[in-house]
Amino acid sequence: MSRLDSFIRRMEAQRSCLNWAAAQVEGLPGPVLELGLGNGRTYDHLRELLPGRAIHVFERRVACHPDCVPPPGRLFLGEVAETLPQAAAALGRTAALIHTDLGTGDRTVNEALASAMAPALAALLTAGGVCVANHELAVEGWTPQPPPDDVPLGRYFLYRAG
Ligand code: SAM
């Protein structure tokens, strides 16, 4: 498979998982957390899927498309190891949906990041809320969910908080 085909498949899988997550939280109040603004593509998609929902963005350095700069008060700027605990203190266990798109291709880095984030993620995602992650997470009280039919196992990781 060409790198282009592989990229397209990854983006299609990401979109399917975000669509799944948005449908899951339709009747569940609470903000959305977007970890990793990047270019702003998935942030923009979440805005479209869940109009009117507060979306809090976590990013170490904003370099997105100008249309995707989060409004004042909705950006946690810095390293997630520091900003997620701040968000947990400010928002409490209120988030309906968390999307984390921070992972790298390096398994060791992803595992270290996942364990650093786990306590704050548990403190943020409300009961019944869902998380879409581009790397595996082990968060107390979260149950892995099967991916949508068009997403291969192990490409994205979905969880629901108990
Ligand atoms: N979801 C984005 C999109 O659709 O355009 C792409 C996100 S990009 C793959 C990952 C982003 O996460 C980068 O912009 C990077 O700066 C940010 N990031 C990675 N590790 C981070 C960390 N530990 N704390 C804060 N931001 C981080």
PDB file of C-alpha atoms in Angstrom, residues 80-157:
ATOM      1  CA  VAL A  80      -0.564  18.092  28.592  1.00  0.00           C
ATOM      2  CA  ALA A  81       1.239  16.612  31.599  1.00  0.00           C
ATOM      3  CA  GLU A  82       0.770  20.063  33.157  1.00  0.00           C
ATOM      4  CA  THR A  83      -2.398  21.358  31.517  1.00  0.00           C
ATOM      5  CA  LEU A  84      -4.597  18.264  31.966  1.00  0.00           C
ATOM      6  CA  PRO A  85      -4.379  18.405  35.787  1.00  0.00           C
ATOM      7  CA  GLN A  86      -5.160  22.151  35.555  1.00  0.00           C
ATOM      8  CA  ALA A  87      -8.186  21.346  33.395  1.00  0.00           C
ATOM      9  CA  ALA A  88      -9.321  18.645  35.828  1.00  0.00           C
ATOM     10  CA  ALA A  89      -9.186  21.200  38.646  1.00  0.00           C
ATOM     11  CA  ALA A  90     -11.091  23.783  36.592  1.00  0.00           C
ATOM     12  CA  LEU A  91     -13.696  21.598  34.859  1.00  0.00           C
ATOM     13  CA  GLY A  92     -14.098  18.611  37.153  1.00  0.00           C
ATOM     14  CA  ARG A  93     -15.446  15.300  35.835  1.00  0.00           C
ATOM     15  CA  THR A  94     -17.659  16.934  33.206  1.00  0.00           C
ATOM     16  CA  ALA A  95     -16.255  16.084  29.770  1.00  0.00           C
ATOM     17  CA  ALA A  96     -18.570  14.089  27.509  1.00  0.00           C
ATOM     18  CA  LEU A  97     -15.970  13.370  24.836  1.00  0.00           C
ATOM     19  CA  ILE A  98     -12.185  13.354  24.771  1.00  0.00           C
ATOM     20  CA  HIS A  99     -10.216  13.035  21.563  1.00  0.00           C
ATOM     21  CA  THR A 100      -6.502  12.540  21.966  1.00  0.00           C
ATOM     22  CA  ASP A 101      -4.349  12.840  18.857  1.00  0.00           C
ATOM     23  CA  LEU A 102      -0.989  13.320  20.575  1.00  0.00           C
ATOM     24  CA  GLY A 103       0.658   9.981  20.051  1.00  0.00           C
ATOM     25  CA  THR A 104       3.853   9.533  18.105  1.00  0.00           C
ATOM     26  CA  GLY A 105       5.063   6.443  16.261  1.00  0.00           C
ATOM     27  CA  ASP A 106       7.302   5.679  19.249  1.00  0.00           C
ATOM     28  CA  ARG A 107       5.745   3.077  21.538  1.00  0.00           C
ATOM     29  CA  THR A 108       7.897   4.020  24.563  1.00  0.00           C
ATOM     30  CA  VAL A 109       6.997   7.718  24.258  1.00  0.00           C
ATOM     31  CA  ASN A 110       3.297   6.865  23.856  1.00  0.00           C
ATOM     32  CA  GLU A 111       3.319   4.611  26.914  1.00  0.00           C
ATOM     33  CA  ALA A 112       5.013   7.269  29.060  1.00  0.00           C
ATOM     34  CA  LEU A 113       2.537   9.915  27.863  1.00  0.00           C
ATOM     35  CA  ALA A 114      -0.420   7.579  28.422  1.00  0.00           C
ATOM     36  CA  SER A 115       0.542   6.856  32.016  1.00  0.00           C
ATOM     37  CA  ALA A 116       1.284  10.536  32.730  1.00  0.00           C
ATOM     38  CA  MET A 117      -2.163  11.517  31.410  1.00  0.00           C
ATOM     39  CA  ALA A 118      -4.220   8.687  32.933  1.00  0.00           C
ATOM     40  CA  PRO A 119      -5.130  10.185  36.355  1.00  0.00           C
ATOM     41  CA  ALA A 120      -6.196  13.535  34.866  1.00  0.00           C
ATOM     42  CA  LEU A 121      -8.174  11.845  32.071  1.00  0.00           C
ATOM     43  CA  ALA A 122     -10.032   9.753  34.679  1.00  0.00           C
ATOM     44  CA  ALA A 123     -10.769  12.965  36.586  1.00  0.00           C
ATOM     45  CA  LEU A 124     -12.174  14.668  33.463  1.00  0.00           C
ATOM     46  CA  LEU A 125     -14.353  12.166  31.544  1.00  0.00           C
ATOM     47  CA  THR A 126     -17.861  11.932  32.976  1.00  0.00           C
ATOM     48  CA  ALA A 127     -19.690   8.613  33.498  1.00  0.00           C
ATOM     49  CA  GLY A 128     -20.904   7.427  30.083  1.00  0.00           C
ATOM     50  CA  GLY A 129     -18.509   9.744  28.276  1.00  0.00           C
ATOM     51  CA  VAL A 130     -16.290   8.407  25.519  1.00  0.00           C
ATOM     52  CA  CYS A 131     -12.660   8.798  24.520  1.00  0.00           C
ATOM     53  CA  VAL A 132     -11.138   8.377  21.060  1.00  0.00           C
ATOM     54  CA  ALA A 133      -7.376   7.862  21.217  1.00  0.00           C
ATOM     55  CA  ASN A 134      -4.705   7.322  18.594  1.00  0.00           C
ATOM     56  CA  HIS A 135      -2.766   5.219  21.065  1.00  0.00           C
ATOM     57  CA  GLU A 136      -3.693   2.743  23.745  1.00  0.00           C
ATOM     58  CA  LEU A 137      -4.684   4.066  27.192  1.00  0.00           C
ATOM     59  CA  ALA A 138      -5.109   2.316  30.531  1.00  0.00           C
ATOM     60  CA  VAL A 139      -7.377   4.511  32.607  1.00  0.00           C
ATOM     61  CA  GLU A 140      -9.069   3.232  35.732  1.00  0.00           C
ATOM     62  CA  GLY A 141     -12.825   2.889  35.236  1.00  0.00           C
ATOM     63  CA  TRP A 142     -12.670   3.040  31.431  1.00  0.00           C
ATOM     64  CA  THR A 143     -13.821   0.124  29.278  1.00  0.00           C
ATOM     65  CA  PRO A 144     -12.502  -0.442  25.737  1.00  0.00           C
ATOM     66  CA  GLN A 145     -15.190  -0.223  23.054  1.00  0.00           C
ATOM     67  CA  PRO A 146     -15.200  -2.023  19.695  1.00  0.00           C
ATOM     68  CA  PRO A 147     -14.345   0.206  16.733  1.00  0.00           C
ATOM     69  CA  PRO A 148     -16.874   1.028  13.993  1.00  0.00           C
ATOM     70  CA  ASP A 149     -17.106  -1.678  11.278  1.00  0.00           C
ATOM     71  CA  ASP A 150     -14.894   0.192   8.821  1.00  0.00           C
ATOM     72  CA  VAL A 151     -12.034   0.696  11.313  1.00  0.00           C
ATOM     73  CA  PRO A 152      -9.482  -2.114  11.677  1.00  0.00           C
ATOM     74  CA  LEU A 153      -8.695  -3.324  15.200  1.00  0.00           C
ATOM     75  CA  GLY A 154      -5.674  -1.543  16.696  1.00  0.00           C
ATOM     76  CA  ARG A 155      -5.842   1.557  14.472  1.00  0.00           C
ATOM     77  CA  TYR A 156      -7.772   3.708  16.946  1.00  0.00           C
ATOM     78  CA  PHE A 157      -8.696   3.025  20.552  1.00  0.00           C
TER      79      PHE A 157
END
